[in-house]
Amino acid sequence: MSRVYNFSAGPSCLPEEVLRECAAEMLDYKGTGQSVMEMSHRSSAYEPIIEDAEATVRRLMNVPDNYKVLFVQGGGSTQFAMVAQNLGIRHKKAAYIETGVWAKKAAAEAKKLGVAVDIIASSKDKNYSYIPRVEKITGDYDYAYICLNNTIMGTHYEYIPDTGSIPLVADISSCVLSEPLDVTKFGLLFAGAQKNLAPAGVTLVIVREDLIPEPDDCLPGTPTMLAYKTHAENGSMYNTPPCYTIYVLGKVLHWIEKNGGAEGMARRNREKADLLYGYLDASDFYHATAEKGSRSLMNVPFLTKYSTGATDEASLAKEKEINSAFVKEAEAAGLVNLKGHRLVGGMRASIYNAMTLDGVKALIAFMDKFAAENK
């Protein structure tokens, strides 16, 4: 069977070139006679793998020397707690901008830990279909928190709020290295790897050194593994790290570098997104759900003309029928994982770095055919 075009929101498609490299080294990594999958993280063979991954992150993202680059486990959801436990320790107060599910969950986690959370702006009034404009954040906050790209809602910040001396924290899980980002504007960045970097299992954390407290200074009850200092002092190897995932991450980073770095990815991603949004905006059958000025380059939710917002039984049945048909027929055409999230409905095409322009063109060709047959 030939490979499909995988539009999953995560775990997502990986560069085919990287997959082939991993396959070639599966049984014997560089003459060691073993797979990285079974290699000791304390071995002389593995040490260069994790060191190279960190060095490549620093190079691609221009990470200053006063920031630590960490590889931790637990996904972005664990970072919701770690951020609060490590940063919310002075005033026990933080500002959150609520732009969807993940920012909302992050705020709720901080509240559970005793941090006073101020929702200083929200786009809930329009089902999180836009990014509220917050030019400047002031106050006695330990940190301010944003989710830079909202996977479910398909929205993205086209600006960075000015927080002055307040450390800005950003969840960049679904947009990491999709475009250039000035690390110095943030106190802490984190990204679950399973969208743009690697298979699920590792989370990249970039944190300014002066924000890393001693473990005893974290919020009371913080476990050793949830203190950033634990990972920073041990080269991300306090315990066994997700070795194979970090190995794949390193290969993806080199693929990004070979293809122009963050700038090259931005050009590639804008071309794909412009093509897809342009088609949606010109269509009388489909429409994008995210407002212009807030649209993600990575995640594109869209609805058909049958998604009218009507709540009567007949309309809902027709909408469900047409969406199910779209997803089923798309899969048969080699276009998979296009079902939309239940909070938005319809369909969603995630077009991360590894998705090719040909994949987006194939999707549009299918959408055109489907619309013609279902008008």
C-alpha positions as a Python dict, from the first residue, in 0.01 Angstrom:
ca = {
    (1, 'M'): (0, 0, 0),
    (2, 'S'): (128, 347, -85),
    (3, 'R'): (162, 607, 188),
    (4, 'V'): (-140, 824, 264),
    (5, 'Y'): (-156, 1196, 329),
    (6, 'N'): (-197, 1216, 707),
    (7, 'F'): (-376, 1531, 827),
    (8, 'S'): (-388, 1423, 1193),
    (9, 'A'): (-365, 1693, 1460),
    (10, 'G'): (-122, 1470, 1650),
    (11, 'P'): (56, 1244, 1653),
    (12, 'S'): (113, 1381, 1308),
    (13, 'C'): (298, 1292, 991),
    (14, 'L'): (678, 1288, 997),
    (15, 'P'): (912, 1364, 707),
    (16, 'E'): (938, 1049, 494),
    (17, 'E'): (1312, 1106, 464),
    (18, 'V'): (1345, 1084, 843),
    (19, 'L'): (1136, 769, 863),
    (20, 'R'): (1359, 603, 604),
    (21, 'E'): (1673, 699, 797),
    (22, 'C'): (1528, 558, 1118),
    (23, 'A'): (1429, 237, 939),
    (24, 'A'): (1780, 197, 798),
    (25, 'E'): (1931, 231, 1146),
    (26, 'M'): (1669, 28, 1332),
    (27, 'L'): (1882, -284, 1386),
    (28, 'D'): (2226, -126, 1386),
    (29, 'Y'): (2289, 236, 1483),
    (30, 'K'): (2627, 349, 1349),
    (31, 'G'): (2794, 13, 1388),
    (32, 'T'): (2692, -42, 1750),
    (33, 'G'): (2504, -360, 1660),
    (34, 'Q'): (2197, -234, 1844),
    (35, 'S'): (1898, -11, 1795),
    (36, 'V'): (1870, 325, 1970),
    (37, 'M'): (1540, 183, 2093),
    (38, 'E'): (1730, -61, 2317),
    (39, 'M'): (2036, 149, 2394),
    (40, 'S'): (2132, 255, 2746),
    (41, 'H'): (2086, 627, 2799),
    (42, 'R'): (2411, 622, 2997),
    (43, 'S'): (2610, 471, 2710),
    (44, 'S'): (2880, 648, 2510),
    (45, 'A'): (2674, 581, 2197),
    (46, 'Y'): (2363, 762, 2325),
    (47, 'E'): (2525, 1065, 2485),
    (48, 'P'): (2606, 1234, 2149),
    (49, 'I'): (2244, 1184, 2035),
    (50, 'I'): (2088, 1391, 2315),
    (51, 'E'): (2371, 1645, 2308),
    (52, 'D'): (2325, 1696, 1934),
    (53, 'A'): (1947, 1733, 1975),
    (54, 'E'): (1998, 2012, 2230),
    (55, 'A'): (2264, 2185, 2019),
    (56, 'T'): (2039, 2174, 1712),
    (57, 'V'): (1743, 2318, 1904),
    (58, 'R'): (1967, 2603, 2020),
    (59, 'R'): (2092, 2666, 1667),
    (60, 'L'): (1753, 2653, 1493),
    (61, 'M'): (1571, 2863, 1753),
    (62, 'N'): (1862, 3097, 1839),
    (63, 'V'): (1834, 3003, 2206),
    (64, 'P'): (2053, 3232, 2420),
    (65, 'D'): (2308, 3086, 2660),
    (66, 'N'): (2105, 3197, 2964),
    (67, 'Y'): (1822, 2959, 2871),
    (68, 'K'): (1811, 2587, 2948),
    (69, 'V'): (1691, 2340, 2685),
    (70, 'L'): (1524, 2040, 2850),
    (71, 'F'): (1370, 1717, 2725),
    (72, 'V'): (1104, 1598, 2970),
    (73, 'Q'): (812, 1356, 2974),
    (74, 'G'): (442, 1395, 3043),
    (75, 'G'): (338, 1599, 2740),
    (76, 'G'): (206, 1952, 2738),
    (77, 'S'): (-57, 1865, 2997),
    (78, 'T'): (210, 1802, 3261),
    (79, 'Q'): (360, 2140, 3177),
    (80, 'F'): (33, 2301, 3284),
    (81, 'A'): (125, 2194, 3638),
    (82, 'M'): (504, 2236, 3616),
    (83, 'V'): (473, 2598, 3502),
    (84, 'A'): (257, 2685, 3802),
    (85, 'Q'): (466, 2482, 4049),
    (86, 'N'): (795, 2639, 3939),
    (87, 'L'): (696, 2992, 3838),
    (88, 'G'): (389, 3071, 4047),
    (89, 'I'): (581, 3094, 4372),
    (90, 'R'): (627, 3462, 4462),
    (91, 'H'): (284, 3625, 4447),
    (92, 'K'): (105, 3299, 4364),
    (93, 'K'): (-77, 3490, 4094),
    (94, 'A'): (-76, 3456, 3715),
    (95, 'A'): (-245, 3606, 3408),
    (96, 'Y'): (-391, 3376, 3143),
    (97, 'I'): (-535, 3458, 2800),
    (98, 'E'): (-804, 3200, 2727),
    (99, 'T'): (-812, 3110, 2357),
    (100, 'G'): (-937, 2753, 2365),
    (101, 'V'): (-930, 2416, 2535),
    (102, 'W'): (-559, 2400, 2616),
    (103, 'A'): (-525, 2746, 2766),
    (104, 'K'): (-843, 2682, 2965),
    (105, 'K'): (-704, 2351, 3097),
    (106, 'A'): (-373, 2513, 3183),
    (107, 'A'): (-549, 2781, 3386),
    (108, 'A'): (-760, 2522, 3566),
    (109, 'E'): (-448, 2324, 3659),
    (110, 'A'): (-281, 2633, 3804),
    (111, 'K'): (-592, 2702, 4012),
    (112, 'K'): (-582, 2348, 4151),
    (113, 'L'): (-232, 2418, 4277),
    (114, 'G'): (-335, 2733, 4462),
    (115, 'V'): (-225, 2993, 4207),
    (116, 'A'): (-470, 3281, 4173),
    (117, 'V'): (-555, 3293, 3802),
    (118, 'D'): (-678, 3606, 3629),
    (119, 'I'): (-834, 3542, 3287),
    (120, 'I'): (-736, 3880, 3145),
    (121, 'A'): (-889, 3814, 2801),
    (122, 'S'): (-1092, 3542, 2634),
    (123, 'S'): (-1237, 3459, 2293),
    (124, 'K'): (-1501, 3229, 2441),
    (125, 'D'): (-1774, 3465, 2322),
    (126, 'K'): (-1719, 3342, 1963),
    (127, 'N'): (-1628, 2981, 2039),
    (128, 'Y'): (-1258, 3073, 2045),
    (129, 'S'): (-1255, 3154, 1672),
    (130, 'Y'): (-1018, 3450, 1715),
    (131, 'I'): (-724, 3571, 1922),
    (132, 'P'): (-809, 3866, 2152),
    (133, 'R'): (-575, 4161, 2123),
    (134, 'V'): (-386, 4228, 2448),
    (135, 'E'): (-109, 4475, 2373),
    (136, 'K'): (34, 4502, 2723),
    (137, 'I'): (6, 4296, 3041),
    (138, 'T'): (78, 4462, 3376),
    (139, 'G'): (27, 4369, 3739),
    (140, 'D'): (188, 4173, 4021),
    (141, 'Y'): (183, 3849, 3827),
    (142, 'D'): (445, 3577, 3862),
    (143, 'Y'): (394, 3500, 3493),
    (144, 'A'): (158, 3549, 3200),
    (145, 'Y'): (44, 3251, 2994),
    (146, 'I'): (-65, 3206, 2632),
    (147, 'C'): (-120, 2913, 2396),
    (148, 'L'): (48, 3043, 2081),
    (149, 'N'): (-132, 2810, 1840),
    (150, 'N'): (-467, 2653, 1917),
    (151, 'T'): (-485, 2311, 1755),
    (152, 'I'): (-857, 2252, 1802),
    (153, 'M'): (-981, 2596, 1705),
    (154, 'G'): (-725, 2665, 1433),
    (155, 'T'): (-614, 3003, 1569),
    (156, 'H'): (-269, 3154, 1614),
    (157, 'Y'): (-122, 3469, 1768),
    (158, 'E'): (2, 3708, 1501),
    (159, 'Y'): (156, 3924, 1774),
    (160, 'I'): (335, 3869, 2105),
    (161, 'P'): (186, 4051, 2407),
    (162, 'D'): (420, 4296, 2579),
    (163, 'T'): (458, 4172, 2935),
    (164, 'G'): (743, 4397, 3048),
    (165, 'S'): (921, 4230, 3339),
    (166, 'I'): (650, 3964, 3379),
    (167, 'P'): (781, 3634, 3238),
    (168, 'L'): (574, 3524, 2940),
    (169, 'V'): (501, 3151, 2913),
    (170, 'A'): (382, 2999, 2586),
    (171, 'D'): (258, 2659, 2484),
    (172, 'I'): (402, 2620, 2132),
    (173, 'S'): (324, 2250, 2094),
    (174, 'S'): (147, 2279, 1760),
    (175, 'C'): (359, 2553, 1602),
    (176, 'V'): (716, 2493, 1723),
    (177, 'L'): (965, 2564, 1443),
    (178, 'S'): (685, 2634, 1195),
    (179, 'E'): (814, 2991, 1170),
    (180, 'P'): (1081, 3203, 1341),
    (181, 'L'): (1015, 3292, 1706),
    (182, 'D'): (1212, 3531, 1926),
    (183, 'V'): (1289, 3320, 2233),
    (184, 'T'): (1404, 3627, 2428),
    (185, 'K'): (1044, 3755, 2445),
    (186, 'F'): (954, 3457, 2662),
    (187, 'G'): (1050, 3331, 3004),
    (188, 'L'): (947, 2977, 2918),
    (189, 'L'): (838, 2787, 2606),
    (190, 'F'): (721, 2429, 2589),
    (191, 'A'): (617, 2196, 2311),
    (192, 'G'): (486, 1842, 2307),
    (193, 'A'): (685, 1685, 2024),
    (194, 'Q'): (410, 1491, 1849),
    (195, 'K'): (304, 1765, 1608),
    (196, 'N'): (617, 1909, 1448),
    (197, 'L'): (917, 1742, 1610),
    (198, 'A'): (889, 1369, 1677),
    (199, 'P'): (660, 1086, 1786),
    (200, 'A'): (474, 1134, 2113),
    (201, 'G'): (677, 1088, 2430),
    (202, 'V'): (902, 1388, 2480),
    (203, 'T'): (831, 1752, 2559),
    (204, 'L'): (1073, 2028, 2471),
    (205, 'V'): (1110, 2298, 2740),
    (206, 'I'): (1311, 2616, 2692),
    (207, 'V'): (1333, 2814, 3016),
    (208, 'R'): (1532, 3117, 3127),
    (209, 'E'): (1779, 3013, 3395),
    (210, 'D'): (1685, 3283, 3646),
    (211, 'L'): (1328, 3149, 3650),
    (212, 'I'): (1433, 2801, 3762),
    (213, 'P'): (1385, 2778, 4140),
    (214, 'E'): (1550, 2539, 4379),
    (215, 'P'): (1325, 2235, 4428),
    (216, 'D'): (1247, 2341, 4786),
    (217, 'D'): (1130, 2682, 4659),
    (218, 'C'): (867, 2536, 4426),
    (219, 'L'): (507, 2525, 4542),
    (220, 'P'): (472, 2297, 4846),
    (221, 'G'): (441, 1931, 4756),
    (222, 'T'): (603, 1961, 4412),
    (223, 'P'): (748, 1618, 4326),
    (224, 'T'): (1117, 1596, 4239),
    (225, 'M'): (1037, 1508, 3879),
    (226, 'L'): (821, 1819, 3839),
    (227, 'A'): (1096, 2063, 3938),
    (228, 'Y'): (1274, 2212, 3636),
    (229, 'K'): (1596, 2222, 3839),
    (230, 'T'): (1597, 1842, 3853),
    (231, 'H'): (1616, 1819, 3475),
    (232, 'A'): (1838, 2123, 3425),
    (233, 'E'): (2107, 1994, 3660),
    (234, 'N'): (2110, 1646, 3509),
    (235, 'G'): (2116, 1716, 3137),
    (236, 'S'): (1755, 1589, 3104),
    (237, 'M'): (1874, 1249, 3229),
    (238, 'Y'): (1777, 1245, 3596),
    (239, 'N'): (1583, 933, 3504),
    (240, 'T'): (1566, 739, 3176),
    (241, 'P'): (1454, 987, 2909),
    (242, 'P'): (1243, 887, 2607),
    (243, 'C'): (1561, 791, 2422),
    (244, 'Y'): (1423, 683, 2087),
    (245, 'T'): (1187, 979, 2061),
    (246, 'I'): (1476, 1220, 2123),
    (247, 'Y'): (1675, 1036, 1855),
    (248, 'V'): (1391, 1088, 1603),
    (249, 'L'): (1354, 1449, 1718),
    (250, 'G'): (1720, 1509, 1637),
    (251, 'K'): (1671, 1374, 1286),
    (252, 'V'): (1363, 1592, 1231),
    (253, 'L'): (1560, 1896, 1349),
    (254, 'H'): (1834, 1822, 1095),
    (255, 'W'): (1566, 1785, 825),
    (256, 'I'): (1430, 2127, 921),
    (257, 'E'): (1779, 2273, 911),
    (258, 'K'): (1846, 2123, 568),
    (259, 'N'): (1523, 2277, 441),
    (260, 'G'): (1600, 2633, 546),
    (261, 'G'): (1540, 2627, 920),
    (262, 'A'): (1245, 2810, 1076),
    (263, 'E'): (1248, 3060, 789),
    (264, 'G'): (1230, 2780, 533),
    (265, 'M'): (947, 2613, 723),
    (266, 'A'): (759, 2946, 737),
    (267, 'R'): (779, 2987, 358),
    (268, 'R'): (667, 2628, 306),
    (269, 'N'): (383, 2658, 558),
    (270, 'R'): (253, 2992, 431),
    (271, 'E'): (236, 2855, 77),
    (272, 'K'): (30, 2557, 194),
    (273, 'A'): (-195, 2761, 422),
    (274, 'D'): (-254, 3039, 167),
    (275, 'L'): (-357, 2779, -90),
    (276, 'L'): (-603, 2607, 145),
    (277, 'Y'): (-751, 2922, 301),
    (278, 'G'): (-776, 3080, -43),
    (279, 'Y'): (-978, 2784, -164),
    (280, 'L'): (-1203, 2790, 143),
    (281, 'D'): (-1267, 3165, 121),
    (282, 'A'): (-1363, 3138, -246),
    (283, 'S'): (-1589, 2836, -194),
    (284, 'D'): (-1968, 2842, -174),
    (285, 'F'): (-1967, 2496, -17),
    (286, 'Y'): (-1698, 2520, 256),
    (287, 'H'): (-1584, 2788, 496),
    (288, 'A'): (-1300, 2821, 747),
    (289, 'T'): (-1404, 2864, 1111),
    (290, 'A'): (-1115, 3081, 1231),
    (291, 'E'): (-1138, 3455, 1172),
    (292, 'K'): (-893, 3627, 939),
    (293, 'G'): (-609, 3780, 1138),
    (294, 'S'): (-606, 3487, 1379),
    (295, 'R'): (-569, 3190, 1146),
    (296, 'S'): (-327, 2908, 1217),
    (297, 'L'): (-73, 2798, 956),
    (298, 'M'): (-82, 2452, 1113),
    (299, 'N'): (-445, 2360, 1180),
    (300, 'V'): (-731, 2447, 946),
    (301, 'P'): (-1081, 2356, 1068),
    (302, 'F'): (-1358, 2398, 811),
    (303, 'L'): (-1730, 2336, 776),
    (304, 'T'): (-1963, 2267, 486),
    (305, 'K'): (-2266, 2474, 392),
    (306, 'Y'): (-2476, 2223, 587),
    (307, 'S'): (-2314, 2338, 914),
    (308, 'T'): (-2552, 2632, 951),
    (309, 'G'): (-2583, 2640, 1326),
    (310, 'A'): (-2939, 2514, 1306),
    (311, 'T'): (-3037, 2287, 1592),
    (312, 'D'): (-3342, 2113, 1447),
    (313, 'E'): (-3318, 1738, 1409),
    (314, 'A'): (-3326, 1735, 1028),
    (315, 'S'): (-3041, 1989, 996),
    (316, 'L'): (-2824, 1811, 1249),
    (317, 'A'): (-2882, 1478, 1075),
    (318, 'K'): (-2786, 1628, 737),
    (319, 'E'): (-2472, 1785, 882),
    (320, 'K'): (-2368, 1456, 1044),
    (321, 'E'): (-2436, 1269, 722),
    (322, 'I'): (-2232, 1501, 501),
    (323, 'N'): (-1939, 1517, 744),
    (324, 'S'): (-1928, 1140, 779),
    (325, 'A'): (-1938, 1099, 402),
    (326, 'F'): (-1656, 1351, 357),
    (327, 'V'): (-1427, 1178, 606),
    (328, 'K'): (-1505, 829, 473),
    (329, 'E'): (-1458, 921, 108),
    (330, 'A'): (-1143, 1121, 181),
    (331, 'E'): (-991, 820, 357),
    (332, 'A'): (-1069, 603, 56),
    (333, 'A'): (-884, 861, -154),
    (334, 'G'): (-575, 838, 70),
    (335, 'L'): (-648, 1152, 278),
    (336, 'V'): (-675, 1042, 641),
    (337, 'N'): (-756, 1188, 985),
    (338, 'L'): (-968, 1477, 859),
    (339, 'K'): (-1251, 1447, 1113),
    (340, 'G'): (-1299, 1773, 1300),
    (341, 'H'): (-1287, 1806, 1677),
    (342, 'R'): (-1626, 1776, 1844),
    (343, 'L'): (-1604, 2134, 1979),
    (344, 'V'): (-1585, 2275, 1627),
    (345, 'G'): (-1739, 2002, 1414),
    (346, 'G'): (-1689, 1956, 1044),
    (347, 'M'): (-1339, 1874, 931),
    (348, 'R'): (-984, 1975, 1025),
    (349, 'A'): (-671, 1957, 813),
    (350, 'S'): (-350, 1977, 1014),
    (351, 'I'): (-75, 2079, 775),
    (352, 'Y'): (234, 2067, 994),
    (353, 'N'): (589, 2107, 865),
    (354, 'A'): (610, 1755, 726),
    (355, 'M'): (290, 1785, 521),
    (356, 'T'): (382, 1847, 159),
    (357, 'L'): (235, 2099, -82),
    (358, 'D'): (127, 1802, -294),
    (359, 'G'): (-74, 1677, 3),
    (360, 'V'): (-261, 2006, 31),
    (361, 'K'): (-323, 2010, -345),
    (362, 'A'): (-459, 1656, -326),
    (363, 'L'): (-693, 1761, -43),
    (364, 'I'): (-824, 2059, -240),
    (365, 'A'): (-881, 1844, -548),
    (366, 'F'): (-1083, 1601, -336),
    (367, 'M'): (-1278, 1884, -171),
    (368, 'D'): (-1366, 2024, -512),
    (369, 'K'): (-1491, 1686, -633),
    (370, 'F'): (-1687, 1623, -313),
    (371, 'A'): (-1853, 1966, -330),
    (372, 'A'): (-1955, 1915, -690),
    (373, 'E'): (-2115, 1581, -603),
    (374, 'N'): (-2298, 1709, -294),
    (375, 'K'): (-2428, 2053, -381),
}
